[in-house]
Amino acid sequence: MPGTQRTAEGRGPVRYGPPAPEPGLPVLPELTAVIAAAAGRAAPEPPGGGAPVREAACRHWGRRGLPTAPENVAAGPGAPALLLALLGAYGGDVMLPRPCPAWWTPQVRL
């Protein structure tokens, strides 16, 4: 009908949730100190990270009740590279959590 204003029934105002968290985890203070100490070196780190970085990660997780050894730790330049390395080393089926970041599924399917 002309002049009649329609309103949606049973719908309230749109509510927005809190902003999404920034991607990734903060750099651990122990790792920051080790990496800063290595800034003057020109030699590249070995694949998976050098012993000082992996040992610092082990100390961090050990204080949180997750003891591990440096030979069971890998460091990398970000989650995509670490996920690809894990897939290459594992060589089996991978179970992904749902929901998960959108880039995980295609990378696992590689």
mmCIF file of C-alpha atoms in Angstrom:
data_model
loop_
_atom_site.group_PDB
_atom_site.id
_atom_site.type_symbol
_atom_site.label_atom_id
_atom_site.label_comp_id
_atom_site.label_asym_id
_atom_site.label_seq_id
_atom_site.Cartn_x
_atom_site.Cartn_y
_atom_site.Cartn_z
ATOM 1 C CA MET A 1 0.000 0.000 0.000
ATOM 2 C CA PRO A 2 1.330 3.427 -0.818
ATOM 3 C CA GLY A 3 2.504 5.435 2.155
ATOM 4 C CA THR A 4 2.708 2.372 4.421
ATOM 5 C CA GLN A 5 6.118 1.717 5.964
ATOM 6 C CA ARG A 6 7.064 -1.932 6.329
ATOM 7 C CA THR A 7 9.156 -3.207 9.220
ATOM 8 C CA ALA A 8 10.669 -6.625 9.693
ATOM 9 C CA GLU A 9 8.876 -8.488 12.419
ATOM 10 C CA GLY A 10 10.761 -10.291 15.148
ATOM 11 C CA ARG A 11 14.143 -8.863 14.314
ATOM 12 C CA GLY A 12 16.092 -6.708 16.696
ATOM 13 C CA PRO A 13 19.035 -4.435 16.077
ATOM 14 C CA VAL A 14 22.195 -5.943 14.599
ATOM 15 C CA ARG A 15 24.722 -6.639 17.305
ATOM 16 C CA TYR A 16 28.402 -6.703 16.592
ATOM 17 C CA GLY A 17 30.752 -8.923 18.553
ATOM 18 C CA PRO A 18 34.145 -7.854 19.840
ATOM 19 C CA PRO A 19 36.829 -7.310 17.230
ATOM 20 C CA ALA A 20 38.674 -10.420 16.093
ATOM 21 C CA PRO A 21 42.018 -11.010 17.794
ATOM 22 C CA GLU A 22 45.173 -10.298 15.884
ATOM 23 C CA PRO A 23 46.461 -13.373 14.036
ATOM 24 C CA GLY A 24 49.234 -15.373 15.615
ATOM 25 C CA LEU A 25 50.701 -15.499 19.081
ATOM 26 C CA PRO A 26 52.939 -12.937 20.731
ATOM 27 C CA VAL A 27 56.667 -13.616 20.533
ATOM 28 C CA LEU A 28 57.897 -15.223 23.730
ATOM 29 C CA PRO A 29 60.218 -12.977 25.782
ATOM 30 C CA GLU A 30 62.829 -15.760 25.995
ATOM 31 C CA LEU A 31 62.892 -16.078 22.206
ATOM 32 C CA THR A 32 63.044 -12.317 21.720
ATOM 33 C CA ALA A 33 66.237 -12.140 23.807
ATOM 34 C CA VAL A 34 67.875 -15.025 21.930
ATOM 35 C CA ILE A 35 66.914 -13.640 18.529
ATOM 36 C CA ALA A 36 68.080 -10.126 19.450
ATOM 37 C CA ALA A 37 71.438 -11.530 20.586
ATOM 38 C CA ALA A 38 71.844 -13.201 17.178
ATOM 39 C CA ALA A 39 71.036 -10.035 15.193
ATOM 40 C CA GLY A 40 74.703 -9.231 14.587
ATOM 41 C CA ARG A 41 75.485 -12.583 12.995
ATOM 42 C CA ALA A 42 75.385 -12.894 9.221
ATOM 43 C CA ALA A 43 75.120 -16.699 9.094
ATOM 44 C CA PRO A 44 71.628 -18.079 8.514
ATOM 45 C CA GLU A 45 69.890 -20.213 11.104
ATOM 46 C CA PRO A 46 69.650 -23.910 10.291
ATOM 47 C CA PRO A 47 66.272 -25.276 9.159
ATOM 48 C CA GLY A 48 63.989 -25.632 12.172
ATOM 49 C CA GLY A 49 65.900 -23.023 14.185
ATOM 50 C CA GLY A 50 69.229 -23.001 15.964
ATOM 51 C CA ALA A 51 69.855 -24.694 19.279
ATOM 52 C CA PRO A 52 69.595 -21.482 21.387
ATOM 53 C CA VAL A 53 66.137 -20.650 20.005
ATOM 54 C CA ARG A 54 64.832 -24.208 20.432
ATOM 55 C CA GLU A 55 66.280 -24.422 23.966
ATOM 56 C CA ALA A 56 64.594 -21.120 24.913
ATOM 57 C CA ALA A 57 61.278 -22.481 23.618
ATOM 58 C CA CYS A 58 61.779 -25.647 25.693
ATOM 59 C CA ARG A 59 62.387 -23.607 28.848
ATOM 60 C CA HIS A 60 59.240 -21.577 28.163
ATOM 61 C CA TRP A 61 57.015 -24.638 27.680
ATOM 62 C CA GLY A 62 58.718 -26.511 30.553
ATOM 63 C CA ARG A 63 57.712 -23.760 33.004
ATOM 64 C CA ARG A 64 54.126 -24.252 31.815
ATOM 65 C CA GLY A 65 54.112 -27.986 32.505
ATOM 66 C CA LEU A 66 54.920 -29.117 28.947
ATOM 67 C CA PRO A 67 58.468 -30.439 29.163
ATOM 68 C CA THR A 68 60.090 -31.116 25.809
ATOM 69 C CA ALA A 69 63.535 -31.487 24.303
ATOM 70 C CA PRO A 70 65.151 -29.218 21.678
ATOM 71 C CA GLU A 71 65.191 -32.064 19.136
ATOM 72 C CA ASN A 72 61.368 -32.108 19.325
ATOM 73 C CA VAL A 73 60.972 -28.368 18.665
ATOM 74 C CA ALA A 74 60.978 -26.460 15.374
ATOM 75 C CA ALA A 75 61.088 -22.714 14.822
ATOM 76 C CA GLY A 76 60.055 -21.024 11.620
ATOM 77 C CA PRO A 77 59.093 -17.727 10.004
ATOM 78 C CA GLY A 78 55.371 -18.193 10.584
ATOM 79 C CA ALA A 79 52.497 -20.628 10.739
ATOM 80 C CA PRO A 80 52.267 -21.390 6.982
ATOM 81 C CA ALA A 81 55.900 -22.515 6.791
ATOM 82 C CA LEU A 82 55.632 -24.538 9.995
ATOM 83 C CA LEU A 83 52.414 -26.244 8.873
ATOM 84 C CA LEU A 84 53.994 -27.173 5.543
ATOM 85 C CA ALA A 85 57.082 -28.551 7.328
ATOM 86 C CA LEU A 86 54.883 -30.556 9.700
ATOM 87 C CA LEU A 87 52.941 -32.041 6.804
ATOM 88 C CA GLY A 88 56.155 -32.959 5.001
ATOM 89 C CA ALA A 89 57.670 -34.579 8.083
ATOM 90 C CA TYR A 90 54.539 -36.412 9.163
ATOM 91 C CA GLY A 91 53.527 -37.834 5.786
ATOM 92 C CA GLY A 92 50.103 -39.037 6.883
ATOM 93 C CA ASP A 93 46.511 -37.960 7.257
ATOM 94 C CA VAL A 94 45.872 -34.663 8.976
ATOM 95 C CA MET A 95 42.847 -33.852 11.123
ATOM 96 C CA LEU A 96 41.969 -30.165 11.196
ATOM 97 C CA PRO A 97 39.880 -28.511 13.898
ATOM 98 C CA ARG A 98 36.691 -26.751 12.877
ATOM 99 C CA PRO A 99 36.635 -23.829 12.657
ATOM 100 C CA CYS A 100 40.197 -23.296 11.500
ATOM 101 C CA PRO A 101 41.932 -20.577 9.487
ATOM 102 C CA ALA A 102 40.838 -20.605 5.863
ATOM 103 C CA TRP A 103 44.357 -21.179 4.527
ATOM 104 C CA TRP A 104 44.917 -24.447 6.447
ATOM 105 C CA THR A 105 42.598 -26.645 4.349
ATOM 106 C CA PRO A 106 44.092 -25.913 0.905
ATOM 107 C CA GLN A 107 47.620 -26.165 2.280
ATOM 108 C CA VAL A 108 46.884 -29.565 3.827
ATOM 109 C CA ARG A 109 45.332 -30.752 0.555
ATOM 110 C CA LEU A 110 48.580 -29.991 -1.295
#
